[in-house]
Amino acid sequence: MKRGKWASSFGFVLAAAGSAVGLGNIWRFPYVTGQNGGALFLIAYLIAVIFLGLSVMYAELSLGRHTHKNPVGAFEKIKPRSLWKGVGFLGIVTGISILSYYAVIAGWTLFYTYISAAGKFKQGLSQTDVNGIFSSLVSSPLLTVSLLFLFMLITVYIVSRGVSSGIERWTGILMPLLFVILIFLSVYALTLPGASEGLKFYLSPDLSKLNFHLVLTAVGQAFFSLSLGMGAMITYGSYLPDKDNLFSSGLEVVIFDTLVAFLAGIVIFPTVFTFNLSPSQGPTLIFKTLPFIFSKLPLGRLFATLFFVLLSIAALTSTISLVEVAVAYLVDERNMPRTKAAFLVGLIAFILGIPSALSSSIKPFTSFIAGKDFLSIMDFTWANVSLPLGALLISTFVGFIWKAKNAAEEIRFHKSKKFPGENIWIFFIKYIIPLVLLAIFISTVL
Ligand code: PHE
């Protein structure tokens, strides 16, 4: 079967940015930052993005573009009949697992779109009102599971339409708009009375809080946010024409993604401190914070609705890429028709997502392991453990099996002269990244 291709390189950047920008930036980043003490976490995160994320981004994109294959096929093509294709399978499993709970949260954003449009975030909103709205959602098994189902259905439908007419057409168009709204909300958040306290929490680090859990979480967040460590960027890179400039495309995606996350923090933390909320409350953070900001804004109803529509779309362009990894495998390697593959993957992820959807309503999912609910356990396992592990294996493969200099040639524009920082990149992908990730793993286990 003929493989898909992006229609333009700008289309690719939008699709890859669409994969990267999502709930990871606006839902996950503020909540893990809040849980890990704020500013110090932000610094660790930025270091992880620049020193680990960017390098792994190039490793994945070059592997995909060079082989024009799904993650399993890519490893198999370069090192046939070896265990390395297991890394591709790990990516597929990780993708489906992340998708399963990610779509639950995405379902919440759909519900919040509806609540906003219905004008529920009105002037004088109290803490009790906000909690009430949230708990009426998450305590309803029927509602959360239906929203999960709905979101999965939309994702699968778009993926079934194919690479350029489905994914490329739908992704990215509204991304710039989301960005503009975030800037607007940031400016507004900075005028709130708690802004200075919020910024202090977010931007002035307390070095005594440094620990390995924080470092692992920052690294996990960096990979999660950039869609790395599970083959999404291998897959998206595989649809790139050979003449595209990987270096600049990869850089643009990383910069845009990081800016969006940073801005989300600028919106959330001043709001948290203005309304005496807890920055460390976990996955519920944005859902209990943002309503306050909307309730105070002039035209708040309009802004709230627009914001949650865009957030749902940002989530959608990410779930699309999570599905696409497994679909690319089924289409390339198993000759399955795209539509059938998309629906199969969606069905598996939906079933796997049900316990996450019930994480706030039904035992034992409400307190699954060590008092944490099922969704939090899934999020920790797949984002903080599996993605760094995948990134470790991918870098080792690119550095030593495929060989970093071959990958570097793929990254070069028109395969001619060296790209900026080429030697540093080679050094990082071979030594720094594997060693740092290994060290983090060992210390976390100990
Ligand atoms: N990067 C996406 C986000 O930040 C999530 C994602 C992770 C997508 C891994 C694909 C692969 O929302």
GROMACS .gro file of C-alpha atoms and ligand atoms in nm, residues 19-25 98 102 223-228 230 232 257 314 318-319 321-322 387, ligand 1:
model
   36
   19SER     CA    1   0.131   1.653   1.831
   20ALA     CA    2   0.360   1.828   2.076
   21VAL     CA    3   0.129   2.105   2.192
   22GLY     CA    4  -0.160   1.965   2.387
   23LEU     CA    5  -0.276   1.877   2.733
   24GLY     CA    6   0.088   1.815   2.816
   25ASN     CA    7   0.151   2.188   2.801
   98ILE     CA    8  -0.096   0.728   2.714
  102TYR     CA    9  -0.511   1.131   2.785
  223PHE     CA   10   0.961   1.400   2.663
  224PHE     CA   11   0.587   1.391   2.715
  225SER     CA   12   0.542   1.748   2.604
  226LEU     CA   13   0.758   1.704   2.294
  227SER     CA   14   0.591   1.370   2.208
  228LEU     CA   15   0.924   1.190   2.237
  230MET     CA   16   0.755   0.645   2.191
  232ALA     CA   17   0.546   0.958   1.743
  257ASP     CA   18   0.595   2.377   2.242
  314ALA     CA   19  -0.488   2.093   2.081
  318SER     CA   20  -0.203   1.506   2.010
  319THR     CA   21  -0.435   1.206   2.040
  321SER     CA   22  -0.042   1.129   1.683
  322LEU     CA   23  -0.079   0.881   1.967
  387LEU     CA   24   0.912   0.771   2.776
  447PHE     N1   25   0.292   1.596   2.349
  447PHE     C1   26   0.154   1.577   2.376
  447PHE     C2   27   0.110   1.686   2.472
  447PHE     O1   28   0.190   1.759   2.523
  447PHE     C3   29   0.126   1.440   2.432
  447PHE     C4   30   0.190   1.329   2.356
  447PHE     C5   31   0.286   1.249   2.416
  447PHE     C6   32   0.159   1.308   2.223
  447PHE     C7   33   0.350   1.148   2.348
  447PHE     C8   34   0.222   1.206   2.152
  447PHE     C9   35   0.318   1.129   2.214
  447PHE     O2   36  -0.005   1.702   2.498
   0.00000   0.00000   0.00000
